[in-house]
Amino acid sequence: MRTEAPVAKNEIVETEIAGLTHEGHGVGRVDGFALFIPGALPGERVRVKVLKVKKQYGYGKLLDILTASPHRTEPACPIYARCGGCQWQHLSYEQQLEWKRQQVVDALARIGGLSSVTVHPTIGMERPWQYRNKAQVPVGLQDGRVVTGFYAPRSHRVIPMERCGIQHSAAEKALGAVRDWAERWRVPVYDEERHEGLLRHVVVKTGFATDEVMAVLVTNGERVPHVRELVERLRQTVPGLAGVVQNIQTDRTNVIMGERTKVLWGRDVIYDELRGIRFAISARSFYQVNPVQTEVLYSKALEYAQLTGRETVIDAYCGIGTISLFLAQKAKRVYGVEVVPEAVEDARRNAALNNFDNVTFVAGEAETIIPQWAEEGMRADVIVVDPPRKGCDQRLLDAILAMAPERVVYVSCNPATLARDLKYLVAHGYEAREVQPVDMFPQTVHVECVVWMSKEK
Ligand code: SAH
């Protein structure tokens, strides 16, 4: 056993980069000791200053690239290094897709003990920019000017950002209009430390299929001055503006939105369409941020569900019912379960909007509702799960085993918890047949995938 690391803090070393961590950092080795180096790429030889040394690994700061990777690219954003929203703008898009697949392969093998599962190449975007339909930015002051942007690392100082390469251009326009309005009328900007001031965040949502835009002002208080001027300015600047909404958040918290929303102008929802199905999206409801790739992801989930029209299907963690309605096109009946009551209301509204009468939505925890159904003797032919990053609760996995559906389709945004959950299902009679990574978040390290599982014969 090694008792001491072969490098010391502040030491300068040279190393070869062999891989990437799940945070997107390069991994170098010095006498077998792993150094994580943000900004370094596989195949590169780099000079590094050691910043931190722990028992098993350390962190280094990239000083020089001695041999550059042929896959290194010039980041498109001028503030890329400071923003932190993207991690891989310096890596070619082709290689991003490769490494995302590799992360899934590695997690399945290391955490799930599943090294023989087929993992397909990541499905990427033709144009991997301006794909986000939602911007959510803090408002701050800099030298007396109203700015919108992102927080400086480990602080609550807002660094201005007027352009974002992965955001739909409507966001830029709406944010500009709000800044101009706030400056013109001296609307007080929220100060987090003193918990004073009005304007906290601005959220802009865009329907890609409809070009509708909603601007949401998150305020620390009820009264917004000069609303008419705000609306006028937004309408002049933002084509497709469908609603201006206020959300009130008076708590001292980093949760962005509060409980209450008020319409200042227009509608409280925008509409979007995925493969011909229409969805109403309100200020607070969850909706996938990359609609182009969402169609790809959901279509794959539908393909893996292999529906003929006779099946009973459960969609756990259903949000506003997007996957549920995709499934309802081809199933006898779909039951969606979702913990946020407003999302369930949206889901019901969406079912009605598209004339589906074979879908039922229930508000509650998947790990509470579905075990109850299993106990009451309900069975499903297919169960689809799309949990948040922490994965499925053990009680839900046990309920799936109790219901014994022919197929399980697992949609995941976190390969680590996916691998953990698959391991359990595989140990109890399911086979993981195919994994399809879909790039929902180009230029970042985030990986989304959909898995086809079936009961072993
Ligand atoms: N399938 C939807 C939503 C996926 S995001 C879509 O593609 O749009 C995950 C969803 O799970 C969120 O809507 C979140 O509110 C919900 N959720 C989180 N924990 C839950 C739980 N324990 N039970 C049910 N839903 C939960």
Short mmCIF file of C-alpha atoms and ligand atoms in Angstrom, two decimals:
data_model
loop_
_atom_site.label_atom_id
_atom_site.label_comp_id
_atom_site.label_asym_id
_atom_site.label_seq_id
_atom_site.Cartn_x
_atom_site.Cartn_y
_atom_site.Cartn_z
CA MET A 1 0.00 0.00 0.00
CA ARG A 2 1.14 3.45 -0.87
CA THR A 3 1.34 5.76 2.10
CA GLU A 4 2.25 8.92 0.30
CA ALA A 5 1.20 10.43 -3.00
CA PRO A 6 4.05 10.75 -5.52
CA VAL A 7 3.23 14.44 -6.05
CA ALA A 8 3.00 17.39 -3.68
CA LYS A 9 0.88 20.50 -3.76
CA ASN A 10 2.31 23.25 -5.98
CA GLU A 11 4.66 20.83 -7.70
CA ILE A 12 4.85 21.13 -11.49
CA VAL A 13 4.65 17.87 -13.40
CA GLU A 14 4.25 16.57 -16.93
CA THR A 15 1.72 13.90 -17.75
CA GLU A 16 -0.13 12.14 -20.54
CA ILE A 17 -3.95 12.26 -20.52
CA ALA A 18 -5.59 8.84 -20.75
CA GLY A 19 -9.31 9.52 -20.26
CA LEU A 20 -12.03 11.85 -19.02
CA THR A 21 -13.90 11.86 -15.71
CA HIS A 22 -17.70 12.03 -15.60
CA GLU A 23 -17.26 15.75 -14.91
CA GLY A 24 -15.35 16.05 -18.18
CA HIS A 25 -11.87 16.61 -16.68
CA GLY A 26 -8.79 15.00 -18.21
CA VAL A 27 -7.22 12.15 -16.23
CA GLY A 28 -3.43 12.03 -16.10
CA ARG A 29 -1.18 9.70 -14.09
CA VAL A 30 2.04 10.28 -12.23
CA ASP A 31 3.53 6.95 -11.08
CA GLY A 32 0.04 5.50 -11.19
CA PHE A 33 -1.44 8.32 -9.10
CA ALA A 34 -4.48 9.92 -10.83
CA LEU A 35 -4.56 13.66 -11.40
CA PHE A 36 -7.77 15.29 -12.61
CA ILE A 37 -7.07 18.21 -14.90
CA PRO A 38 -9.89 20.44 -16.16
CA GLY A 39 -9.41 21.45 -19.78
CA ALA A 40 -6.99 18.64 -20.71
CA LEU A 41 -7.99 16.10 -23.37
CA PRO A 42 -7.21 12.42 -23.95
CA GLY A 43 -4.00 11.86 -25.90
CA GLU A 44 -2.50 15.19 -24.85
CA ARG A 45 0.80 15.68 -23.10
CA VAL A 46 0.46 18.53 -20.63
CA ARG A 47 2.36 20.47 -18.00
CA VAL A 48 0.35 20.81 -14.82
CA LYS A 49 0.57 22.52 -11.47
CA VAL A 50 -0.67 20.28 -8.66
CA LEU A 51 -3.37 22.13 -6.73
CA LYS A 52 -4.77 19.55 -4.36
CA VAL A 53 -3.61 16.11 -3.22
CA LYS A 54 -5.99 13.59 -1.69
CA LYS A 55 -5.44 9.95 -0.73
CA GLN A 56 -6.53 8.37 -3.99
CA TYR A 57 -6.25 11.23 -6.47
CA GLY A 58 -5.38 14.87 -6.93
CA TYR A 59 -6.34 17.95 -8.94
CA GLY A 60 -4.09 19.85 -11.27
CA LYS A 61 -4.22 23.13 -13.14
CA LEU A 62 -3.40 23.00 -16.82
CA LEU A 63 -0.34 25.20 -17.50
CA ASP A 64 0.77 24.19 -21.00
CA ILE A 65 -0.32 21.79 -23.67
CA LEU A 66 2.90 20.20 -24.91
CA THR A 67 1.18 17.99 -27.50
CA ALA A 68 -2.39 18.96 -28.41
CA SER A 69 -5.13 16.49 -29.26
CA PRO A 70 -6.23 16.54 -32.91
CA HIS A 71 -9.76 16.73 -31.50
CA ARG A 72 -9.15 19.98 -29.64
CA THR A 73 -11.34 22.81 -30.93
CA GLU A 74 -11.52 26.54 -30.34
CA PRO A 75 -14.42 27.19 -27.87
CA ALA A 76 -17.17 29.21 -29.57
CA CYS A 77 -18.06 31.29 -26.50
CA PRO A 78 -15.71 34.05 -25.39
CA ILE A 79 -16.62 33.45 -21.73
CA TYR A 80 -16.51 29.65 -21.95
CA ALA A 81 -13.75 29.25 -19.37
CA ARG A 82 -15.53 31.35 -16.76
CA CYS A 83 -19.15 30.35 -17.31
CA GLY A 84 -19.06 26.66 -16.45
CA GLY A 85 -22.38 25.95 -18.14
CA CYS A 86 -20.59 23.97 -20.87
CA GLN A 87 -17.61 21.72 -20.15
CA TRP A 88 -16.64 20.42 -23.59
CA GLN A 89 -16.60 23.30 -26.05
CA HIS A 90 -12.88 22.59 -26.47
CA LEU A 91 -13.60 19.04 -27.69
CA SER A 92 -14.85 18.27 -31.22
CA TYR A 93 -18.53 17.34 -31.33
CA GLU A 94 -17.76 13.92 -32.78
CA GLN A 95 -15.53 13.14 -29.84
CA GLN A 96 -18.09 14.46 -27.36
CA LEU A 97 -20.47 11.84 -28.70
CA GLU A 98 -17.82 9.12 -28.43
CA TRP A 99 -16.99 10.01 -24.86
CA LYS A 100 -20.62 10.14 -23.81
CA ARG A 101 -21.04 6.59 -25.03
CA GLN A 102 -17.85 5.62 -23.22
CA GLN A 103 -19.19 7.06 -19.96
CA VAL A 104 -22.25 4.85 -20.24
CA VAL A 105 -20.14 1.78 -21.10
CA ASP A 106 -17.82 2.46 -18.15
CA ALA A 107 -20.63 3.04 -15.62
CA LEU A 108 -22.46 -0.11 -16.70
CA ALA A 109 -19.29 -2.19 -16.32
CA ARG A 110 -17.88 -0.61 -13.15
CA ILE A 111 -21.09 -0.04 -11.16
CA GLY A 112 -23.51 -2.49 -12.76
CA GLY A 113 -21.13 -5.35 -13.56
CA LEU A 114 -22.75 -5.27 -17.03
CA SER A 115 -19.97 -5.41 -19.57
CA SER A 116 -21.69 -7.29 -22.36
CA VAL A 117 -24.69 -5.01 -22.95
CA THR A 118 -24.95 -3.43 -26.40
CA VAL A 119 -24.44 0.33 -26.13
CA HIS A 120 -25.15 2.04 -29.45
CA PRO A 121 -23.26 5.09 -30.71
CA THR A 122 -24.65 8.31 -29.23
CA ILE A 123 -27.24 9.97 -31.47
CA GLY A 124 -26.04 13.55 -31.86
CA MET A 125 -27.48 16.73 -33.34
CA GLU A 126 -26.90 18.00 -36.83
CA ARG A 127 -26.38 21.49 -35.44
CA PRO A 128 -25.39 21.16 -31.79
CA TRP A 129 -25.97 24.84 -30.90
CA GLN A 130 -28.90 27.03 -29.83
CA TYR A 131 -30.81 23.96 -28.77
CA ARG A 132 -32.04 25.05 -25.34
CA ASN A 133 -35.66 26.18 -25.09
CA LYS A 134 -35.28 27.55 -21.58
CA ALA A 135 -32.99 30.24 -20.19
CA GLN A 136 -32.97 30.83 -16.46
CA VAL A 137 -30.64 33.58 -15.38
CA PRO A 138 -29.96 35.65 -12.27
CA VAL A 139 -30.14 39.44 -12.37
CA GLY A 140 -27.39 41.56 -10.84
CA LEU A 141 -25.74 44.97 -10.88
CA GLN A 142 -22.31 45.76 -12.22
CA ASP A 143 -20.98 49.31 -12.01
CA GLY A 144 -24.53 50.57 -11.78
CA ARG A 145 -25.74 48.65 -14.83
CA VAL A 146 -28.36 45.92 -14.77
CA VAL A 147 -26.83 42.64 -15.92
CA THR A 148 -28.11 39.12 -16.51
CA GLY A 149 -25.81 36.13 -16.68
CA PHE A 150 -24.43 33.51 -14.34
CA TYR A 151 -22.93 33.35 -10.87
CA ALA A 152 -19.16 33.55 -10.54
CA PRO A 153 -17.85 30.26 -9.09
CA ARG A 154 -18.58 29.88 -5.37
CA SER A 155 -20.16 33.31 -5.14
CA HIS A 156 -23.36 35.14 -5.85
CA ARG A 157 -21.85 37.85 -7.97
CA VAL A 158 -23.55 37.88 -11.36
CA ILE A 159 -21.20 37.85 -14.35
CA PRO A 160 -22.86 39.39 -17.40
CA MET A 161 -23.57 37.23 -20.43
CA GLU A 162 -25.34 38.76 -23.38
CA ARG A 163 -25.00 35.83 -25.70
CA CYS A 164 -25.12 32.10 -25.04
CA GLY A 165 -24.22 29.65 -27.79
CA ILE A 166 -26.53 26.85 -26.68
CA GLN A 167 -29.57 29.04 -26.05
CA HIS A 168 -32.38 29.81 -28.51
CA SER A 169 -31.96 33.38 -29.77
CA ALA A 170 -35.36 34.46 -28.39
CA ALA A 171 -33.87 34.28 -24.89
CA GLU A 172 -31.20 36.82 -25.76
CA LYS A 173 -33.81 39.26 -27.07
CA ALA A 174 -36.12 38.90 -24.08
CA LEU A 175 -33.29 39.24 -21.57
CA GLY A 176 -32.05 42.36 -23.33
CA ALA A 177 -35.53 43.89 -23.19
CA VAL A 178 -35.87 43.19 -19.46
CA ARG A 179 -32.43 44.67 -18.74
CA ASP A 180 -33.21 47.84 -20.70
CA TRP A 181 -36.55 48.20 -18.97
CA ALA A 182 -35.07 47.65 -15.49
CA GLU A 183 -32.37 50.21 -16.15
CA ARG A 184 -34.68 52.78 -17.68
CA TRP A 185 -37.13 52.63 -14.75
CA ARG A 186 -34.54 51.91 -12.07
CA VAL A 187 -36.24 48.74 -10.97
CA PRO A 188 -34.40 47.56 -7.85
CA VAL A 189 -32.27 44.48 -8.48
CA TYR A 190 -32.28 41.78 -5.83
CA ASP A 191 -29.33 41.65 -3.47
CA GLU A 192 -28.99 38.18 -2.06
CA GLU A 193 -26.88 39.04 0.95
CA ARG A 194 -29.22 41.74 2.18
CA HIS A 195 -32.35 40.00 0.87
CA GLU A 196 -33.45 43.31 -0.64
CA GLY A 197 -34.49 44.49 -4.07
CA LEU A 198 -37.12 43.13 -6.43
CA LEU A 199 -35.82 41.50 -9.58
CA ARG A 200 -34.24 38.08 -8.84
CA HIS A 201 -34.27 35.93 -11.98
CA VAL A 202 -35.58 36.03 -15.51
CA VAL A 203 -36.78 32.82 -17.15
CA VAL A 204 -37.49 32.65 -20.87
CA LYS A 205 -39.22 29.67 -22.45
CA THR A 206 -39.58 29.11 -26.18
CA GLY A 207 -41.75 26.65 -28.11
CA PHE A 208 -39.55 25.49 -31.00
CA ALA A 209 -42.46 24.21 -33.08
CA THR A 210 -44.69 27.25 -32.49
CA ASP A 211 -42.13 30.05 -31.98
CA GLU A 212 -44.09 31.13 -28.91
CA VAL A 213 -42.16 32.80 -26.11
CA MET A 214 -42.93 33.31 -22.43
CA ALA A 215 -40.96 35.70 -20.24
CA VAL A 216 -41.09 35.10 -16.49
CA LEU A 217 -39.91 37.69 -13.97
CA VAL A 218 -39.07 36.15 -10.62
CA THR A 219 -39.54 38.83 -8.00
CA ASN A 220 -38.91 39.27 -4.31
CA GLY A 221 -42.30 40.89 -3.70
CA GLU A 222 -45.70 41.55 -5.22
CA ARG A 223 -45.64 44.90 -6.90
CA VAL A 224 -43.83 45.36 -10.19
CA PRO A 225 -43.50 48.99 -11.30
CA HIS A 226 -44.03 50.06 -14.92
CA VAL A 227 -45.54 46.79 -16.08
CA ARG A 228 -47.05 48.42 -19.16
CA GLU A 229 -43.65 49.66 -20.27
CA LEU A 230 -42.15 46.21 -19.67
CA VAL A 231 -44.79 44.50 -21.77
CA GLU A 232 -44.48 47.07 -24.53
CA ARG A 233 -40.72 46.70 -24.71
CA LEU A 234 -40.93 42.89 -24.74
CA ARG A 235 -43.58 42.91 -27.46
CA GLN A 236 -41.45 45.19 -29.59
CA THR A 237 -38.31 43.09 -29.16
CA VAL A 238 -39.52 39.50 -29.05
CA PRO A 239 -41.43 38.08 -32.01
CA GLY A 240 -43.87 35.40 -30.91
CA LEU A 241 -44.25 36.73 -27.37
CA ALA A 242 -47.28 34.91 -25.95
CA GLY A 243 -47.12 35.73 -22.27
CA VAL A 244 -45.40 37.81 -19.61
CA VAL A 245 -45.64 36.19 -16.22
CA GLN A 246 -44.54 37.13 -12.72
CA ASN A 247 -43.47 34.50 -10.22
CA ILE A 248 -43.17 35.58 -6.61
CA GLN A 249 -40.29 34.20 -4.58
CA THR A 250 -39.79 36.02 -1.27
CA ASP A 251 -37.91 33.24 0.54
CA ARG A 252 -34.22 33.37 1.34
CA THR A 253 -33.36 30.38 -0.78
CA ASN A 254 -31.61 29.28 -3.94
CA VAL A 255 -34.80 27.63 -5.19
CA ILE A 256 -35.49 29.84 -8.18
CA MET A 257 -39.29 29.97 -8.36
CA GLY A 258 -41.83 30.44 -5.62
CA GLU A 259 -45.33 28.99 -5.32
CA ARG A 260 -47.34 31.79 -6.95
CA THR A 261 -47.46 33.03 -10.50
CA LYS A 262 -49.46 35.94 -11.96
CA VAL A 263 -50.05 36.76 -15.58
CA LEU A 264 -48.91 40.30 -16.38
CA TRP A 265 -49.86 40.08 -20.04
CA GLY A 266 -51.11 37.40 -22.46
CA ARG A 267 -51.31 33.72 -21.54
CA ASP A 268 -49.99 31.67 -18.63
CA VAL A 269 -48.74 28.94 -20.99
CA ILE A 270 -46.93 28.56 -24.27
CA TYR A 271 -47.51 25.64 -26.58
CA ASP A 272 -44.99 23.35 -28.19
CA GLU A 273 -45.32 20.27 -30.34
CA LEU A 274 -43.40 17.00 -30.35
CA ARG A 275 -44.10 14.72 -33.33
CA GLY A 276 -47.55 16.22 -33.76
CA ILE A 277 -48.57 16.08 -30.09
CA ARG A 278 -49.29 19.46 -28.53
CA PHE A 279 -48.14 20.43 -25.05
CA ALA A 280 -49.05 23.38 -22.84
CA ILE A 281 -46.07 24.53 -20.82
CA SER A 282 -46.52 26.78 -17.82
CA ALA A 283 -43.90 28.84 -16.02
CA ARG A 284 -43.17 26.22 -13.38
CA SER A 285 -43.62 22.92 -15.16
CA PHE A 286 -40.76 20.66 -16.20
CA TYR A 287 -40.24 20.26 -19.92
CA GLN A 288 -37.19 18.74 -21.60
CA VAL A 289 -34.81 21.56 -22.60
CA ASN A 290 -33.80 20.20 -26.01
CA PRO A 291 -36.97 19.56 -28.01
CA VAL A 292 -35.17 18.39 -31.16
CA GLN A 293 -33.46 15.54 -29.31
CA THR A 294 -36.48 14.91 -27.09
CA GLU A 295 -38.32 13.68 -30.17
CA VAL A 296 -35.45 11.30 -30.86
CA LEU A 297 -35.36 10.10 -27.24
CA TYR A 298 -39.11 9.54 -26.92
CA SER A 299 -39.33 7.82 -30.29
CA LYS A 300 -36.65 5.40 -29.13
CA ALA A 301 -38.52 4.81 -25.86
CA LEU A 302 -41.67 4.09 -27.87
CA GLU A 303 -39.78 1.70 -30.15
CA TYR A 304 -38.35 -0.17 -27.15
CA ALA A 305 -41.83 -0.43 -25.59
CA GLN A 306 -42.94 -2.46 -28.68
CA LEU A 307 -46.61 -1.63 -28.36
CA THR A 308 -49.36 -3.21 -30.44
CA GLY A 309 -52.42 -1.45 -29.01
CA ARG A 310 -53.31 -4.11 -26.45
CA GLU A 311 -50.92 -3.15 -23.64
CA THR A 312 -51.34 -1.59 -20.26
CA VAL A 313 -48.39 0.73 -19.67
CA ILE A 314 -47.14 2.64 -16.63
CA ASP A 315 -45.10 5.81 -17.10
CA ALA A 316 -43.34 6.55 -13.80
CA TYR A 317 -41.97 10.08 -13.23
CA CYS A 318 -44.15 11.33 -16.07
CA GLY A 319 -43.82 15.11 -15.62
CA ILE A 320 -46.40 16.88 -17.82
CA GLY A 321 -47.21 13.58 -19.53
CA THR A 322 -44.99 13.88 -22.57
CA ILE A 323 -43.78 10.27 -22.74
CA SER A 324 -47.21 9.05 -21.57
CA LEU A 325 -48.92 10.62 -24.59
CA PHE A 326 -46.29 9.23 -26.96
CA LEU A 327 -47.06 5.78 -25.53
CA ALA A 328 -50.84 6.32 -25.51
CA GLN A 329 -50.80 6.51 -29.32
CA LYS A 330 -50.00 2.80 -29.42
CA ALA A 331 -51.18 1.34 -26.08
CA LYS A 332 -54.55 0.30 -24.74
CA ARG A 333 -54.13 2.30 -21.57
CA VAL A 334 -51.38 4.39 -19.97
CA TYR A 335 -51.03 5.32 -16.29
CA GLY A 336 -48.71 8.23 -15.51
CA VAL A 337 -47.36 8.92 -12.01
CA GLU A 338 -45.75 12.21 -11.02
CA VAL A 339 -44.99 13.84 -7.67
CA VAL A 340 -45.57 17.53 -8.60
CA PRO A 341 -49.34 18.18 -8.54
CA GLU A 342 -49.17 21.10 -11.03
CA ALA A 343 -47.36 18.88 -13.52
CA VAL A 344 -50.15 16.32 -13.17
CA GLU A 345 -52.69 19.05 -13.91
CA ASP A 346 -50.68 20.01 -17.00
CA ALA A 347 -50.54 16.34 -18.02
CA ARG A 348 -54.34 16.04 -17.82
CA ARG A 349 -54.75 19.23 -19.78
CA ASN A 350 -52.33 17.92 -22.42
CA ALA A 351 -54.22 14.64 -22.73
CA ALA A 352 -57.47 16.57 -23.30
CA LEU A 353 -55.80 18.98 -25.72
CA ASN A 354 -54.85 16.02 -27.92
CA ASN A 355 -58.09 14.07 -27.40
CA PHE A 356 -56.55 11.11 -25.60
CA ASP A 357 -59.06 9.23 -23.48
CA ASN A 358 -56.86 6.24 -22.62
CA VAL A 359 -54.50 7.97 -20.17
CA THR A 360 -54.84 8.40 -16.41
CA PHE A 361 -52.55 10.63 -14.39
CA VAL A 362 -52.01 10.23 -10.67
CA ALA A 363 -50.20 12.64 -8.33
CA GLY A 364 -47.87 11.02 -5.83
CA GLU A 365 -44.50 9.35 -5.38
CA ALA A 366 -43.83 6.57 -7.86
CA GLU A 367 -42.38 4.48 -5.01
CA THR A 368 -45.63 4.81 -3.03
CA ILE A 369 -48.30 4.64 -5.74
CA ILE A 370 -46.92 1.81 -7.88
CA PRO A 371 -46.31 -0.64 -4.98
CA GLN A 372 -49.96 0.01 -3.92
CA TRP A 373 -51.12 -0.83 -7.42
CA ALA A 374 -49.00 -3.99 -7.41
CA GLU A 375 -50.51 -4.99 -4.07
CA GLU A 376 -54.03 -4.46 -5.42
CA GLY A 377 -53.21 -6.90 -8.18
CA MET A 378 -52.75 -4.45 -11.04
CA ARG A 379 -50.40 -5.66 -13.79
CA ALA A 380 -48.65 -3.82 -16.59
CA ASP A 381 -47.18 -5.13 -19.82
CA VAL A 382 -44.63 -2.37 -20.04
CA ILE A 383 -43.23 -0.02 -17.38
CA VAL A 384 -41.36 3.11 -18.42
CA VAL A 385 -39.31 5.01 -15.84
CA ASP A 386 -37.64 8.40 -16.26
CA PRO A 387 -36.37 9.31 -12.78
CA PRO A 388 -34.34 12.36 -11.69
CA ARG A 389 -30.56 12.04 -11.23
CA LYS A 390 -30.78 9.98 -8.07
CA GLY A 391 -32.44 7.13 -9.94
CA CYS A 392 -35.31 4.87 -8.85
CA ASP A 393 -36.25 4.21 -5.27
CA GLN A 394 -35.73 0.61 -4.16
CA ARG A 395 -39.47 0.29 -3.41
CA LEU A 396 -40.27 1.14 -7.02
CA LEU A 397 -37.79 -1.45 -8.33
CA ASP A 398 -39.41 -4.07 -6.08
CA ALA A 399 -42.86 -3.10 -7.32
CA ILE A 400 -41.64 -3.51 -10.91
CA LEU A 401 -40.44 -7.02 -10.04
CA ALA A 402 -43.79 -7.76 -8.39
CA MET A 403 -45.72 -6.63 -11.46
CA ALA A 404 -43.34 -8.52 -13.75
CA PRO A 405 -43.96 -6.56 -16.98
CA GLU A 406 -42.65 -8.07 -20.22
CA ARG A 407 -40.57 -4.99 -20.87
CA VAL A 408 -39.03 -2.17 -18.86
CA VAL A 409 -37.88 0.98 -20.64
CA TYR A 410 -35.50 3.03 -18.51
CA VAL A 411 -34.83 6.66 -19.51
CA SER A 412 -31.90 8.06 -17.53
CA CYS A 413 -29.91 11.27 -17.21
CA ASN A 414 -27.32 9.70 -14.92
CA PRO A 415 -25.34 6.61 -16.01
CA ALA A 416 -24.21 5.88 -12.43
CA THR A 417 -27.67 5.46 -10.91
CA LEU A 418 -28.86 3.79 -14.10
CA ALA A 419 -26.13 1.16 -13.75
CA ARG A 420 -27.02 0.61 -10.08
CA ASP A 421 -30.72 0.10 -10.89
CA LEU A 422 -30.08 -2.12 -13.92
CA LYS A 423 -27.83 -4.31 -11.82
CA TYR A 424 -30.73 -4.94 -9.44
CA LEU A 425 -33.25 -5.68 -12.18
CA VAL A 426 -30.78 -7.95 -13.99
CA ALA A 427 -30.10 -9.85 -10.76
CA HIS A 428 -33.86 -10.47 -10.52
CA GLY A 429 -34.75 -11.84 -13.90
CA TYR A 430 -34.44 -9.01 -16.43
CA GLU A 431 -32.09 -8.75 -19.33
CA ALA A 432 -30.64 -5.41 -20.45
CA ARG A 433 -30.86 -5.73 -24.21
CA GLU A 434 -29.87 -2.39 -25.69
CA VAL A 435 -28.78 1.01 -24.50
CA GLN A 436 -29.19 4.07 -26.72
CA PRO A 437 -27.41 7.27 -25.61
CA VAL A 438 -29.03 10.42 -27.06
CA ASP A 439 -27.22 13.75 -26.88
CA MET A 440 -29.68 16.07 -25.21
CA PHE A 441 -27.02 18.48 -23.96
CA PRO A 442 -24.34 19.18 -26.61
CA GLN A 443 -21.17 20.98 -25.42
CA THR A 444 -21.75 19.69 -21.88
CA VAL A 445 -20.75 16.41 -20.23
CA HIS A 446 -24.34 15.38 -19.52
CA VAL A 447 -25.49 12.09 -21.00
CA GLU A 448 -29.04 10.88 -21.49
CA CYS A 449 -29.89 7.33 -22.47
CA VAL A 450 -32.77 4.96 -22.94
CA VAL A 451 -32.56 1.26 -22.12
CA TRP A 452 -34.58 -1.65 -23.38
CA MET A 453 -35.02 -4.43 -20.82
CA SER A 454 -37.08 -7.54 -21.12
CA LYS A 455 -38.03 -10.42 -18.87
CA GLU A 456 -35.74 -13.39 -19.28
CA LYS A 457 -37.53 -16.35 -20.78
N1 SAH B 1 -40.78 12.03 -18.21
C1 SAH B 1 -40.90 13.46 -18.07
C2 SAH B 1 -40.26 14.01 -16.80
C3 SAH B 1 -38.88 13.53 -16.48
S1 SAH B 1 -38.06 14.46 -15.23
C4 SAH B 1 -40.33 14.16 -19.29
O1 SAH B 1 -39.66 13.55 -20.10
O2 SAH B 1 -40.58 15.35 -19.45
C5 SAH B 1 -38.41 13.56 -13.79
C6 SAH B 1 -39.75 13.85 -13.18
O3 SAH B 1 -39.88 13.06 -12.00
C7 SAH B 1 -39.99 15.28 -12.75
O4 SAH B 1 -41.20 15.73 -13.31
C8 SAH B 1 -40.12 15.19 -11.22
O5 SAH B 1 -41.04 16.12 -10.67
C9 SAH B 1 -40.60 13.79 -11.02
N2 SAH B 1 -40.32 13.13 -9.74
C10 SAH B 1 -39.26 13.29 -8.93
N3 SAH B 1 -39.33 12.44 -7.90
C11 SAH B 1 -40.45 11.69 -8.05
C12 SAH B 1 -41.05 10.62 -7.32
N4 SAH B 1 -40.48 10.16 -6.20
N5 SAH B 1 -42.18 10.09 -7.80
C13 SAH B 1 -42.76 10.56 -8.95
N6 SAH B 1 -42.24 11.57 -9.67
C14 SAH B 1 -41.09 12.13 -9.24
#
